[in-house]
C-alpha cells in the first residue's frame, strides 16, 4: 500500500519555542530566523492565538493552495500575499463552499464549484505600500509649530484608491489571458470571475467600505455641509467623481473609478475587498469573513447566482438612478 506523504507543519518546531515575553526575545528570534518574514516569525513565537488559527486550518486548506505555498509563506517579500490566499481559502471553506483542489499550474488561484455546475474563478491580490506610503502627512506651520495633519481629504483617499484600481487592472489582464487560453487555464467564457483584494497595508485605520466605494463606484466619503437657508447641516458626498487623477511622467491622467458599471469590465462578475488582516475578525469578536465587501457588476456578462455569498456585505449600483445599495448578505 502506498504511504501518504506527511504534511509539513506550517510553523516547524525549531521556530515554535516557548512564547517570547519581551522585545529583546522577539528581536533575538528575528535574528535567529533571519531568512524568514518578520511577521511569520512573530506569529510563530508571539501571536499564539493567530498561530493556532492557522495550524487548525492548515490540514484542510493546504490542498487548495499552490504546491510551493509553504516555502513562499515564510518569505518576507511573499508573506502578506500568501496570508491573503490562506485567509480567503479558509473563509470559503468555513462558509461551506466547495473548492476545487489545486491541481493546475496555470490559471486563477481558486475555483468554487456551484450546485448549478457553474464555476466561480477567483484571482487574489494584495495592495502594498510600494516605494512610497500612499498616505503621507501634510505638514503645516502654525504659531511656530509644525503639524502633520490637515489638507485636502482627497490627497489621502486618491493614492490608496489608485492602489485598489491598479490591483483590479492587474488581475483583469490576467483573466483576459486565462480566457484566451481557456484550454490550459480551465476558465470558460460562461464562468463567473472575481478579483479578491486585500488592502490592509494601505488602510491606515480608515473605513474600508468608504475607500472601496471610492475606487470601484466613484463615490466619495460622507460629509456634512452647510446649506444656505437650512438650520441643520445636510448630508452629501465629497467629490463623487467617476475618475481618479493619477500623476505620471509628462502630466496627469484620469483612471476610471466605475469598474462595476463599465461594459468593458462586465466579464468581472464581482470585486471582493477586505481592508483588514486575518487577525482582525477574531480580535474584534467577529466571524472571519464578515468584513468582506462584495461589489457586484451592474451589468455582468455572467451574474453570480443570487444568495451565493451569504456573508459580508453586498454593494450594488443602480445604473438608472445612480443609487448605491450596501447590505449585509445573509
PDB file of C-alpha atoms in Angstrom:
ATOM      1  CA  UNK A   1       0.000   0.000   0.000  1.00  0.00           C
ATOM      2  CA  UNK A   2       1.310   3.437  -0.970  1.00  0.00           C
ATOM      3  CA  UNK A   3       2.096   5.523   2.092  1.00  0.00           C
ATOM      4  CA  UNK A   4       0.667   9.034   2.138  1.00  0.00           C
ATOM      5  CA  UNK A   5       3.203  11.835   2.338  1.00  0.00           C
ATOM      6  CA  UNK A   6       3.157  13.522   5.722  1.00  0.00           C
ATOM      7  CA  UNK A   7       2.021  17.153   5.688  1.00  0.00           C
ATOM      8  CA  UNK A   8       4.807  19.552   6.637  1.00  0.00           C
ATOM      9  CA  UNK A   9       3.903  21.826   9.571  1.00  0.00           C
ATOM     10  CA  UNK A  10       3.133  25.447   8.808  1.00  0.00           C
ATOM     11  CA  UNK A  11       5.318  26.513  11.748  1.00  0.00           C
ATOM     12  CA  UNK A  12       8.150  23.993  12.387  1.00  0.00           C
ATOM     13  CA  UNK A  13       9.157  23.064  15.929  1.00  0.00           C
ATOM     14  CA  UNK A  14      12.527  24.775  15.583  1.00  0.00           C
ATOM     15  CA  UNK A  15      10.667  28.091  15.363  1.00  0.00           C
ATOM     16  CA  UNK A  16       7.789  27.469  17.760  1.00  0.00           C
ATOM     17  CA  UNK A  17       9.616  27.613  21.072  1.00  0.00           C
ATOM     18  CA  UNK A  18       8.449  28.936  24.408  1.00  0.00           C
ATOM     19  CA  UNK A  19       6.447  32.145  23.852  1.00  0.00           C
ATOM     20  CA  UNK A  20       8.575  35.286  23.904  1.00  0.00           C
ATOM     21  CA  UNK A  21       7.833  37.793  26.665  1.00  0.00           C
ATOM     22  CA  UNK A  22       9.957  40.798  25.735  1.00  0.00           C
ATOM     23  CA  UNK A  23      11.080  42.846  22.768  1.00  0.00           C
ATOM     24  CA  UNK A  24      14.625  41.600  23.324  1.00  0.00           C
ATOM     25  CA  UNK A  25      13.496  37.981  22.967  1.00  0.00           C
ATOM     26  CA  UNK A  26      11.489  38.854  19.866  1.00  0.00           C
ATOM     27  CA  UNK A  27      14.482  40.617  18.295  1.00  0.00           C
ATOM     28  CA  UNK A  28      16.584  37.553  19.066  1.00  0.00           C
ATOM     29  CA  UNK A  29      14.038  35.349  17.294  1.00  0.00           C
ATOM     30  CA  UNK A  30      14.151  37.637  14.248  1.00  0.00           C
ATOM     31  CA  UNK A  31      17.933  37.376  14.168  1.00  0.00           C
ATOM     32  CA  UNK A  32      17.917  33.619  14.647  1.00  0.00           C
ATOM     33  CA  UNK A  33      15.463  33.150  11.756  1.00  0.00           C
ATOM     34  CA  UNK A  34      16.621  35.993   9.542  1.00  0.00           C
ATOM     35  CA  UNK A  35      15.736  34.053   6.392  1.00  0.00           C
ATOM     36  CA  UNK A  36      12.029  34.273   7.251  1.00  0.00           C
ATOM     37  CA  UNK A  37       9.477  37.071   7.241  1.00  0.00           C
ATOM     38  CA  UNK A  38       9.317  39.021  10.499  1.00  0.00           C
ATOM     39  CA  UNK A  39       5.552  38.619  10.564  1.00  0.00           C
ATOM     40  CA  UNK A  40       5.903  34.868  10.064  1.00  0.00           C
ATOM     41  CA  UNK A  41       8.364  34.605  12.953  1.00  0.00           C
ATOM     42  CA  UNK A  42       6.288  36.856  15.192  1.00  0.00           C
ATOM     43  CA  UNK A  43       3.196  34.746  14.525  1.00  0.00           C
ATOM     44  CA  UNK A  44       5.140  31.623  15.452  1.00  0.00           C
ATOM     45  CA  UNK A  45       6.669  32.857  18.695  1.00  0.00           C
ATOM     46  CA  UNK A  46       4.401  35.645  19.942  1.00  0.00           C
ATOM     47  CA  UNK A  47       0.880  35.678  18.428  1.00  0.00           C
ATOM     48  CA  UNK A  48      -0.107  32.285  19.802  1.00  0.00           C
ATOM     49  CA  UNK A  49      -3.845  32.593  19.077  1.00  0.00           C
ATOM     50  CA  UNK A  50      -3.210  33.560  15.453  1.00  0.00           C
ATOM     51  CA  UNK A  51      -0.705  30.722  15.036  1.00  0.00           C
ATOM     52  CA  UNK A  52      -3.277  28.241  16.326  1.00  0.00           C
ATOM     53  CA  UNK A  53      -5.869  29.650  13.922  1.00  0.00           C
ATOM     54  CA  UNK A  54      -3.508  28.878  11.061  1.00  0.00           C
ATOM     55  CA  UNK A  55      -2.494  25.464  12.380  1.00  0.00           C
ATOM     56  CA  UNK A  56      -6.102  24.362  12.932  1.00  0.00           C
ATOM     57  CA  UNK A  57      -6.960  25.084   9.293  1.00  0.00           C
ATOM     58  CA  UNK A  58      -3.719  24.102   7.559  1.00  0.00           C
ATOM     59  CA  UNK A  59      -4.586  20.361   7.182  1.00  0.00           C
ATOM     60  CA  UNK A  60      -7.721  21.102   5.156  1.00  0.00           C
ATOM     61  CA  UNK A  61      -6.627  24.343   3.457  1.00  0.00           C
ATOM     62  CA  UNK A  62      -3.274  23.230   2.012  1.00  0.00           C
ATOM     63  CA  UNK A  63      -4.788  21.195  -0.836  1.00  0.00           C
ATOM     64  CA  UNK A  64      -6.362  24.347  -2.303  1.00  0.00           C
ATOM     65  CA  UNK A  65      -3.110  26.306  -2.347  1.00  0.00           C
ATOM     66  CA  UNK A  66      -0.085  26.188  -4.639  1.00  0.00           C
ATOM     67  CA  UNK A  67       2.302  23.284  -4.130  1.00  0.00           C
ATOM     68  CA  UNK A  68       5.091  25.714  -3.123  1.00  0.00           C
ATOM     69  CA  UNK A  69       2.830  27.739  -0.828  1.00  0.00           C
ATOM     70  CA  UNK A  70       4.661  26.855   2.379  1.00  0.00           C
ATOM     71  CA  UNK A  71       8.058  27.963   1.091  1.00  0.00           C
ATOM     72  CA  UNK A  72       6.627  31.257  -0.154  1.00  0.00           C
ATOM     73  CA  UNK A  73       4.554  31.804   3.000  1.00  0.00           C
ATOM     74  CA  UNK A  74       7.775  32.105   5.002  1.00  0.00           C
ATOM     75  CA  UNK A  75       9.442  34.750   2.821  1.00  0.00           C
ATOM     76  CA  UNK A  76       9.422  38.468   3.613  1.00  0.00           C
ATOM     77  CA  UNK A  77       8.529  39.525   0.069  1.00  0.00           C
ATOM     78  CA  UNK A  78       5.820  36.872  -0.290  1.00  0.00           C
ATOM     79  CA  UNK A  79       4.290  36.520   3.169  1.00  0.00           C
ATOM     80  CA  UNK A  80       1.441  39.040   3.030  1.00  0.00           C
ATOM     81  CA  UNK A  81       0.223  37.803  -0.358  1.00  0.00           C
ATOM     82  CA  UNK A  82       0.236  34.180   0.857  1.00  0.00           C
ATOM     83  CA  UNK A  83      -1.528  35.204   4.095  1.00  0.00           C
ATOM     84  CA  UNK A  84      -4.367  36.620   1.991  1.00  0.00           C
ATOM     85  CA  UNK A  85      -4.629  33.414  -0.029  1.00  0.00           C
ATOM     86  CA  UNK A  86      -4.803  31.380   3.175  1.00  0.00           C
ATOM     87  CA  UNK A  87      -7.310  33.829   4.690  1.00  0.00           C
ATOM     88  CA  UNK A  88      -9.505  33.617   1.603  1.00  0.00           C
ATOM     89  CA  UNK A  89      -9.388  29.827   1.235  1.00  0.00           C
ATOM     90  CA  UNK A  90     -10.062  29.264   4.944  1.00  0.00           C
ATOM     91  CA  UNK A  91     -13.019  31.642   4.887  1.00  0.00           C
ATOM     92  CA  UNK A  92     -14.623  29.995   1.860  1.00  0.00           C
ATOM     93  CA  UNK A  93     -14.208  26.541   3.377  1.00  0.00           C
ATOM     94  CA  UNK A  94     -15.545  27.695   6.740  1.00  0.00           C
ATOM     95  CA  UNK A  95     -18.597  29.096   4.924  1.00  0.00           C
ATOM     96  CA  UNK A  96     -19.280  25.726   3.288  1.00  0.00           C
ATOM     97  CA  UNK A  97     -18.139  26.377  -0.288  1.00  0.00           C
ATOM     98  CA  UNK A  98     -16.849  23.545  -2.433  1.00  0.00           C
ATOM     99  CA  UNK A  99     -13.403  24.409  -3.776  1.00  0.00           C
ATOM    100  CA  UNK A 100     -11.544  22.510  -6.455  1.00  0.00           C
ATOM    101  CA  UNK A 101      -8.285  21.056  -5.205  1.00  0.00           C
ATOM    102  CA  UNK A 102      -5.301  22.876  -6.687  1.00  0.00           C
ATOM    103  CA  UNK A 103      -4.200  20.530  -9.443  1.00  0.00           C
ATOM    104  CA  UNK A 104      -3.403  23.173 -12.070  1.00  0.00           C
ATOM    105  CA  UNK A 105      -0.208  25.168 -12.620  1.00  0.00           C
ATOM    106  CA  UNK A 106      -1.722  27.768 -14.938  1.00  0.00           C
ATOM    107  CA  UNK A 107      -4.912  29.569 -14.024  1.00  0.00           C
ATOM    108  CA  UNK A 108      -6.598  31.563 -11.234  1.00  0.00           C
ATOM    109  CA  UNK A 109      -5.909  30.998  -7.551  1.00  0.00           C
ATOM    110  CA  UNK A 110      -9.228  29.395  -6.603  1.00  0.00           C
ATOM    111  CA  UNK A 111     -12.266  27.796  -8.191  1.00  0.00           C
ATOM    112  CA  UNK A 112     -15.645  27.450  -6.474  1.00  0.00           C
ATOM    113  CA  UNK A 113     -17.959  24.785  -7.844  1.00  0.00           C
ATOM    114  CA  UNK A 114     -21.633  25.697  -7.513  1.00  0.00           C
ATOM    115  CA  UNK A 115     -24.544  23.221  -7.442  1.00  0.00           C
ATOM    116  CA  UNK A 116     -25.586  24.539 -10.861  1.00  0.00           C
ATOM    117  CA  UNK A 117     -22.239  23.265 -12.242  1.00  0.00           C
ATOM    118  CA  UNK A 118     -21.194  26.878 -12.837  1.00  0.00           C
ATOM    119  CA  UNK A 119     -17.657  27.795 -11.766  1.00  0.00           C
ATOM    120  CA  UNK A 120     -16.569  30.927  -9.934  1.00  0.00           C
ATOM    121  CA  UNK A 121     -12.882  31.642 -10.505  1.00  0.00           C
ATOM    122  CA  UNK A 122     -11.042  33.883  -8.054  1.00  0.00           C
ATOM    123  CA  UNK A 123      -7.784  35.767  -8.515  1.00  0.00           C
ATOM    124  CA  UNK A 124      -6.296  37.019  -5.226  1.00  0.00           C
ATOM    125  CA  UNK A 125      -4.036  40.048  -4.862  1.00  0.00           C
ATOM    126  CA  UNK A 126      -2.778  42.324  -2.072  1.00  0.00           C
ATOM    127  CA  UNK A 127      -2.199  46.065  -2.146  1.00  0.00           C
ATOM    128  CA  UNK A 128       1.186  47.103  -0.822  1.00  0.00           C
ATOM    129  CA  UNK A 129       2.768  50.388   0.164  1.00  0.00           C
ATOM    130  CA  UNK A 130       5.117  50.356  -2.779  1.00  0.00           C
ATOM    131  CA  UNK A 131       8.181  52.589  -2.541  1.00  0.00           C
ATOM    132  CA  UNK A 132       6.129  55.445  -1.059  1.00  0.00           C
ATOM    133  CA  UNK A 133       3.437  55.162   1.585  1.00  0.00           C
ATOM    134  CA  UNK A 134       0.196  56.249  -0.158  1.00  0.00           C
ATOM    135  CA  UNK A 135      -0.842  58.245   2.919  1.00  0.00           C
ATOM    136  CA  UNK A 136       1.739  60.933   3.512  1.00  0.00           C
ATOM    137  CA  UNK A 137       1.468  63.651   6.164  1.00  0.00           C
ATOM    138  CA  UNK A 138       0.794  67.207   5.023  1.00  0.00           C
ATOM    139  CA  UNK A 139       2.806  69.319   7.483  1.00  0.00           C
ATOM    140  CA  UNK A 140       1.925  72.969   8.045  1.00  0.00           C
ATOM    141  CA  UNK A 141       3.229  75.687  10.351  1.00  0.00           C
ATOM    142  CA  UNK A 142       1.011  77.255  12.992  1.00  0.00           C
ATOM    143  CA  UNK A 143       2.340  79.577  15.722  1.00  0.00           C
ATOM    144  CA  UNK A 144       5.820  78.272  15.111  1.00  0.00           C
ATOM    145  CA  UNK A 145       4.764  74.627  15.494  1.00  0.00           C
ATOM    146  CA  UNK A 146       4.728  72.098  12.631  1.00  0.00           C
ATOM    147  CA  UNK A 147       1.582  69.967  12.490  1.00  0.00           C
ATOM    148  CA  UNK A 148       1.315  66.846  10.308  1.00  0.00           C
ATOM    149  CA  UNK A 149      -2.402  66.807   9.638  1.00  0.00           C
ATOM    150  CA  UNK A 150      -4.915  68.752   7.644  1.00  0.00           C
ATOM    151  CA  UNK A 151      -5.007  69.341   3.920  1.00  0.00           C
ATOM    152  CA  UNK A 152      -7.307  68.061   1.213  1.00  0.00           C
ATOM    153  CA  UNK A 153      -9.032  64.800   2.162  1.00  0.00           C
ATOM    154  CA  UNK A 154      -8.734  63.652  -1.442  1.00  0.00           C
ATOM    155  CA  UNK A 155      -4.952  63.705  -1.098  1.00  0.00           C
ATOM    156  CA  UNK A 156      -5.194  60.739   1.290  1.00  0.00           C
ATOM    157  CA  UNK A 157      -8.004  58.870  -0.461  1.00  0.00           C
ATOM    158  CA  UNK A 158      -6.750  59.225  -4.049  1.00  0.00           C
ATOM    159  CA  UNK A 159      -3.413  57.329  -3.783  1.00  0.00           C
ATOM    160  CA  UNK A 160      -4.984  54.467  -1.820  1.00  0.00           C
ATOM    161  CA  UNK A 161      -7.904  54.171  -4.242  1.00  0.00           C
ATOM    162  CA  UNK A 162      -5.330  54.004  -7.041  1.00  0.00           C
ATOM    163  CA  UNK A 163      -3.674  51.037  -5.314  1.00  0.00           C
ATOM    164  CA  UNK A 164      -7.037  49.257  -5.482  1.00  0.00           C
ATOM    165  CA  UNK A 165      -7.713  50.191  -9.114  1.00  0.00           C
ATOM    166  CA  UNK A 166      -4.193  49.058 -10.045  1.00  0.00           C
ATOM    167  CA  UNK A 167      -4.841  45.688  -8.388  1.00  0.00           C
ATOM    168  CA  UNK A 168      -8.089  45.342 -10.331  1.00  0.00           C
ATOM    169  CA  UNK A 169      -6.396  46.228 -13.602  1.00  0.00           C
ATOM    170  CA  UNK A 170      -3.562  43.756 -12.983  1.00  0.00           C
ATOM    171  CA  UNK A 171      -5.917  40.844 -12.349  1.00  0.00           C
ATOM    172  CA  UNK A 172      -8.274  41.846 -15.149  1.00  0.00           C
ATOM    173  CA  UNK A 173      -5.398  41.452 -17.591  1.00  0.00           C
ATOM    174  CA  UNK A 174      -4.652  38.048 -16.052  1.00  0.00           C
ATOM    175  CA  UNK A 175      -8.236  36.932 -16.551  1.00  0.00           C
ATOM    176  CA  UNK A 176      -8.128  38.027 -20.187  1.00  0.00           C
ATOM    177  CA  UNK A 177      -5.080  35.800 -20.679  1.00  0.00           C
ATOM    178  CA  UNK A 178      -6.839  32.866 -18.989  1.00  0.00           C
ATOM    179  CA  UNK A 179      -9.917  33.300 -21.178  1.00  0.00           C
ATOM    180  CA  UNK A 180      -7.748  33.495 -24.289  1.00  0.00           C
ATOM    181  CA  UNK A 181      -6.025  30.219 -23.344  1.00  0.00           C
ATOM    182  CA  UNK A 182      -9.079  28.529 -21.914  1.00  0.00           C
ATOM    183  CA  UNK A 183      -7.858  25.033 -22.780  1.00  0.00           C
ATOM    184  CA  UNK A 184      -4.929  25.294 -20.361  1.00  0.00           C
ATOM    185  CA  UNK A 185      -6.385  27.623 -17.697  1.00  0.00           C
ATOM    186  CA  UNK A 186      -9.785  25.963 -17.426  1.00  0.00           C
ATOM    187  CA  UNK A 187     -11.535  29.346 -17.374  1.00  0.00           C
ATOM    188  CA  UNK A 188     -14.579  29.325 -19.667  1.00  0.00           C
ATOM    189  CA  UNK A 189     -16.400  32.270 -21.197  1.00  0.00           C
ATOM    190  CA  UNK A 190     -19.556  31.287 -19.242  1.00  0.00           C
ATOM    191  CA  UNK A 191     -17.816  31.270 -15.834  1.00  0.00           C
ATOM    192  CA  UNK A 192     -18.092  33.940 -13.138  1.00  0.00           C
ATOM    193  CA  UNK A 193     -14.888  35.825 -12.360  1.00  0.00           C
ATOM    194  CA  UNK A 194     -13.936  37.549  -9.106  1.00  0.00           C
ATOM    195  CA  UNK A 195     -10.925  39.691  -8.235  1.00  0.00           C
ATOM    196  CA  UNK A 196     -10.261  39.373  -4.474  1.00  0.00           C
ATOM    197  CA  UNK A 197      -8.196  42.219  -2.995  1.00  0.00           C
ATOM    198  CA  UNK A 198      -6.741  42.673   0.459  1.00  0.00           C
ATOM    199  CA  UNK A 199      -5.899  46.276   1.291  1.00  0.00           C
ATOM    200  CA  UNK A 200      -4.911  46.019   4.951  1.00  0.00           C
ATOM    201  CA  UNK A 201      -1.478  47.521   4.216  1.00  0.00           C
ATOM    202  CA  UNK A 202      -2.939  50.756   2.820  1.00  0.00           C
ATOM    203  CA  UNK A 203      -5.962  51.337   5.061  1.00  0.00           C
ATOM    204  CA  UNK A 204      -4.277  53.250   7.896  1.00  0.00           C
ATOM    205  CA  UNK A 205      -7.357  52.625  10.088  1.00  0.00           C
ATOM    206  CA  UNK A 206      -9.669  54.296   7.587  1.00  0.00           C
ATOM    207  CA  UNK A 207     -13.091  52.866   6.728  1.00  0.00           C
ATOM    208  CA  UNK A 208     -12.574  50.061   4.146  1.00  0.00           C
ATOM    209  CA  UNK A 209     -16.147  50.416   2.891  1.00  0.00           C
ATOM    210  CA  UNK A 210     -15.692  54.085   2.049  1.00  0.00           C
ATOM    211  CA  UNK A 211     -12.332  53.598   0.328  1.00  0.00           C
ATOM    212  CA  UNK A 212     -13.615  50.631  -1.672  1.00  0.00           C
ATOM    213  CA  UNK A 213     -16.653  52.543  -2.945  1.00  0.00           C
ATOM    214  CA  UNK A 214     -14.342  55.387  -3.925  1.00  0.00           C
ATOM    215  CA  UNK A 215     -12.279  53.014  -6.040  1.00  0.00           C
ATOM    216  CA  UNK A 216     -14.987  50.984  -7.813  1.00  0.00           C
ATOM    217  CA  UNK A 217     -18.097  53.207  -7.827  1.00  0.00           C
ATOM    218  CA  UNK A 218     -16.576  56.700  -7.795  1.00  0.00           C
ATOM    219  CA  UNK A 219     -18.304  57.658  -4.557  1.00  0.00           C
ATOM    220  CA  UNK A 220     -16.569  59.960  -2.104  1.00  0.00           C
ATOM    221  CA  UNK A 221     -16.871  59.770   1.684  1.00  0.00           C
ATOM    222  CA  UNK A 222     -19.884  61.084   3.581  1.00  0.00           C
ATOM    223  CA  UNK A 223     -19.665  64.732   4.595  1.00  0.00           C
ATOM    224  CA  UNK A 224     -21.898  67.283   6.287  1.00  0.00           C
ATOM    225  CA  UNK A 225     -22.275  70.661   4.588  1.00  0.00           C
ATOM    226  CA  UNK A 226     -23.880  73.965   5.479  1.00  0.00           C
ATOM    227  CA  UNK A 227     -26.656  74.819   3.035  1.00  0.00           C
ATOM    228  CA  UNK A 228     -27.971  78.419   2.946  1.00  0.00           C
ATOM    229  CA  UNK A 229     -31.443  78.593   4.428  1.00  0.00           C
ATOM    230  CA  UNK A 230     -31.073  75.297   6.302  1.00  0.00           C
ATOM    231  CA  UNK A 231     -30.541  75.328  10.056  1.00  0.00           C
ATOM    232  CA  UNK A 232     -29.065  71.814  10.295  1.00  0.00           C
ATOM    233  CA  UNK A 233     -26.078  70.509   8.404  1.00  0.00           C
ATOM    234  CA  UNK A 234     -27.011  68.493   5.332  1.00  0.00           C
ATOM    235  CA  UNK A 235     -25.522  65.174   4.273  1.00  0.00           C
ATOM    236  CA  UNK A 236     -23.807  64.544   0.976  1.00  0.00           C
ATOM    237  CA  UNK A 237     -20.741  63.058  -0.666  1.00  0.00           C
ATOM    238  CA  UNK A 238     -17.342  64.637  -1.150  1.00  0.00           C
ATOM    239  CA  UNK A 239     -16.217  64.637  -4.777  1.00  0.00           C
ATOM    240  CA  UNK A 240     -18.418  61.820  -6.150  1.00  0.00           C
ATOM    241  CA  UNK A 241     -16.468  61.801  -9.413  1.00  0.00           C
ATOM    242  CA  UNK A 242     -16.101  58.832 -11.805  1.00  0.00           C
ATOM    243  CA  UNK A 243     -12.331  59.175 -12.199  1.00  0.00           C
ATOM    244  CA  UNK A 244      -9.232  59.307 -10.015  1.00  0.00           C
ATOM    245  CA  UNK A 245      -6.343  61.581 -11.083  1.00  0.00           C
ATOM    246  CA  UNK A 246      -3.042  59.740 -11.390  1.00  0.00           C
ATOM    247  CA  UNK A 247       0.281  61.516 -11.729  1.00  0.00           C
ATOM    248  CA  UNK A 248       2.641  60.272 -14.402  1.00  0.00           C
ATOM    249  CA  UNK A 249       5.689  61.378 -16.319  1.00  0.00           C
ATOM    250  CA  UNK A 250       4.622  64.194 -18.594  1.00  0.00           C
ATOM    251  CA  UNK A 251       1.478  65.144 -16.696  1.00  0.00           C
ATOM    252  CA  UNK A 252      -1.590  63.626 -15.163  1.00  0.00           C
ATOM    253  CA  UNK A 253      -4.338  61.353 -16.460  1.00  0.00           C
ATOM    254  CA  UNK A 254      -7.622  60.051 -15.100  1.00  0.00           C
ATOM    255  CA  UNK A 255      -8.185  56.451 -14.043  1.00  0.00           C
ATOM    256  CA  UNK A 256     -11.804  55.243 -14.113  1.00  0.00           C
ATOM    257  CA  UNK A 257     -13.355  54.583 -10.708  1.00  0.00           C
ATOM    258  CA  UNK A 258     -16.514  52.997 -12.069  1.00  0.00           C
ATOM    259  CA  UNK A 259     -15.313  49.461 -12.843  1.00  0.00           C
ATOM    260  CA  UNK A 260     -18.511  47.845 -11.659  1.00  0.00           C
ATOM    261  CA  UNK A 261     -20.675  49.633 -14.209  1.00  0.00           C
ATOM    262  CA  UNK A 262     -18.392  49.723 -17.266  1.00  0.00           C
ATOM    263  CA  UNK A 263     -19.238  47.402 -20.163  1.00  0.00           C
ATOM    264  CA  UNK A 264     -15.518  46.753 -20.684  1.00  0.00           C
ATOM    265  CA  UNK A 265     -15.329  45.067 -17.270  1.00  0.00           C
ATOM    266  CA  UNK A 266     -18.613  43.164 -17.468  1.00  0.00           C
ATOM    267  CA  UNK A 267     -16.669  39.876 -17.641  1.00  0.00           C
ATOM    268  CA  UNK A 268     -15.706  40.518 -13.996  1.00  0.00           C
ATOM    269  CA  UNK A 269     -18.777  39.464 -12.024  1.00  0.00           C
ATOM    270  CA  UNK A 270     -17.632  40.997  -8.738  1.00  0.00           C
ATOM    271  CA  UNK A 271     -14.750  42.562  -6.855  1.00  0.00           C
ATOM    272  CA  UNK A 272     -14.148  41.289  -3.311  1.00  0.00           C
ATOM    273  CA  UNK A 273     -12.318  43.591  -0.903  1.00  0.00           C
ATOM    274  CA  UNK A 274     -11.077  43.109   2.646  1.00  0.00           C
ATOM    275  CA  UNK A 275      -9.362  46.004   4.379  1.00  0.00           C
ATOM    276  CA  UNK A 276      -8.181  44.034   7.396  1.00  0.00           C
ATOM    277  CA  UNK A 277      -5.648  41.386   8.311  1.00  0.00           C
ATOM    278  CA  UNK A 278      -6.801  37.870   9.126  1.00  0.00           C
ATOM    279  CA  UNK A 279      -6.402  38.520  12.861  1.00  0.00           C
ATOM    280  CA  UNK A 280      -8.820  41.472  12.838  1.00  0.00           C
ATOM    281  CA  UNK A 281     -12.037  39.439  12.894  1.00  0.00           C
ATOM    282  CA  UNK A 282     -11.403  37.273  15.897  1.00  0.00           C
ATOM    283  CA  UNK A 283      -9.685  40.085  17.799  1.00  0.00           C
ATOM    284  CA  UNK A 284     -12.906  42.069  17.395  1.00  0.00           C
ATOM    285  CA  UNK A 285     -15.151  39.083  18.152  1.00  0.00           C
ATOM    286  CA  UNK A 286     -16.446  38.749  14.598  1.00  0.00           C
ATOM    287  CA  UNK A 287     -16.556  35.727  12.355  1.00  0.00           C
ATOM    288  CA  UNK A 288     -13.742  35.681   9.807  1.00  0.00           C
ATOM    289  CA  UNK A 289     -15.230  36.857   6.512  1.00  0.00           C
ATOM    290  CA  UNK A 290     -17.841  39.187   7.999  1.00  0.00           C
ATOM    291  CA  UNK A 291     -15.664  42.140   6.946  1.00  0.00           C
ATOM    292  CA  UNK A 292     -15.572  41.038   3.282  1.00  0.00           C
ATOM    293  CA  UNK A 293     -17.073  43.559   0.839  1.00  0.00           C
ATOM    294  CA  UNK A 294     -18.521  42.365  -2.475  1.00  0.00           C
ATOM    295  CA  UNK A 295     -19.050  44.919  -5.244  1.00  0.00           C
ATOM    296  CA  UNK A 296     -21.209  43.342  -7.953  1.00  0.00           C
ATOM    297  CA  UNK A 297     -21.059  44.482 -11.543  1.00  0.00           C
ATOM    298  CA  UNK A 298     -24.203  46.354 -12.559  1.00  0.00           C
ATOM    299  CA  UNK A 299     -24.374  44.596 -15.945  1.00  0.00           C
ATOM    300  CA  UNK A 300     -22.330  41.383 -15.578  1.00  0.00           C
ATOM    301  CA  UNK A 301     -21.890  39.053 -18.503  1.00  0.00           C
ATOM    302  CA  UNK A 302     -22.177  36.142 -16.068  1.00  0.00           C
ATOM    303  CA  UNK A 303     -24.088  37.137 -12.921  1.00  0.00           C
ATOM    304  CA  UNK A 304     -23.213  35.342  -9.718  1.00  0.00           C
ATOM    305  CA  UNK A 305     -26.352  33.437  -8.639  1.00  0.00           C
ATOM    306  CA  UNK A 306     -28.370  35.297  -6.011  1.00  0.00           C
ATOM    307  CA  UNK A 307     -27.518  34.457  -2.406  1.00  0.00           C
ATOM    308  CA  UNK A 308     -24.324  32.619  -3.341  1.00  0.00           C
ATOM    309  CA  UNK A 309     -22.371  34.596  -0.777  1.00  0.00           C
ATOM    310  CA  UNK A 310     -24.294  34.790   2.475  1.00  0.00           C
ATOM    311  CA  UNK A 311     -21.690  36.643   4.492  1.00  0.00           C
ATOM    312  CA  UNK A 312     -20.010  40.034   4.290  1.00  0.00           C
ATOM    313  CA  UNK A 313     -21.686  42.980   2.611  1.00  0.00           C
ATOM    314  CA  UNK A 314     -23.044  43.239  -0.925  1.00  0.00           C
ATOM    315  CA  UNK A 315     -22.646  46.569  -2.729  1.00  0.00           C
ATOM    316  CA  UNK A 316     -24.532  47.353  -5.936  1.00  0.00           C
ATOM    317  CA  UNK A 317     -25.214  50.388  -8.100  1.00  0.00           C
ATOM    318  CA  UNK A 318     -28.446  51.104  -9.919  1.00  0.00           C
ATOM    319  CA  UNK A 319     -27.465  52.415 -13.343  1.00  0.00           C
ATOM    320  CA  UNK A 320     -30.774  54.240 -13.855  1.00  0.00           C
ATOM    321  CA  UNK A 321     -30.819  56.109 -10.533  1.00  0.00           C
ATOM    322  CA  UNK A 322     -27.072  56.004  -9.652  1.00  0.00           C
ATOM    323  CA  UNK A 323     -28.130  54.888  -6.170  1.00  0.00           C
ATOM    324  CA  UNK A 324     -25.659  52.618  -4.377  1.00  0.00           C
ATOM    325  CA  UNK A 325     -27.034  49.980  -2.022  1.00  0.00           C
ATOM    326  CA  UNK A 326     -24.925  48.408   0.687  1.00  0.00           C
ATOM    327  CA  UNK A 327     -26.490  45.473   2.514  1.00  0.00           C
ATOM    328  CA  UNK A 328     -25.454  42.667   4.795  1.00  0.00           C
ATOM    329  CA  UNK A 329     -25.517  39.333   2.958  1.00  0.00           C
ATOM    330  CA  UNK A 330     -27.377  36.710   4.978  1.00  0.00           C
TER     331      UNK A 330
END
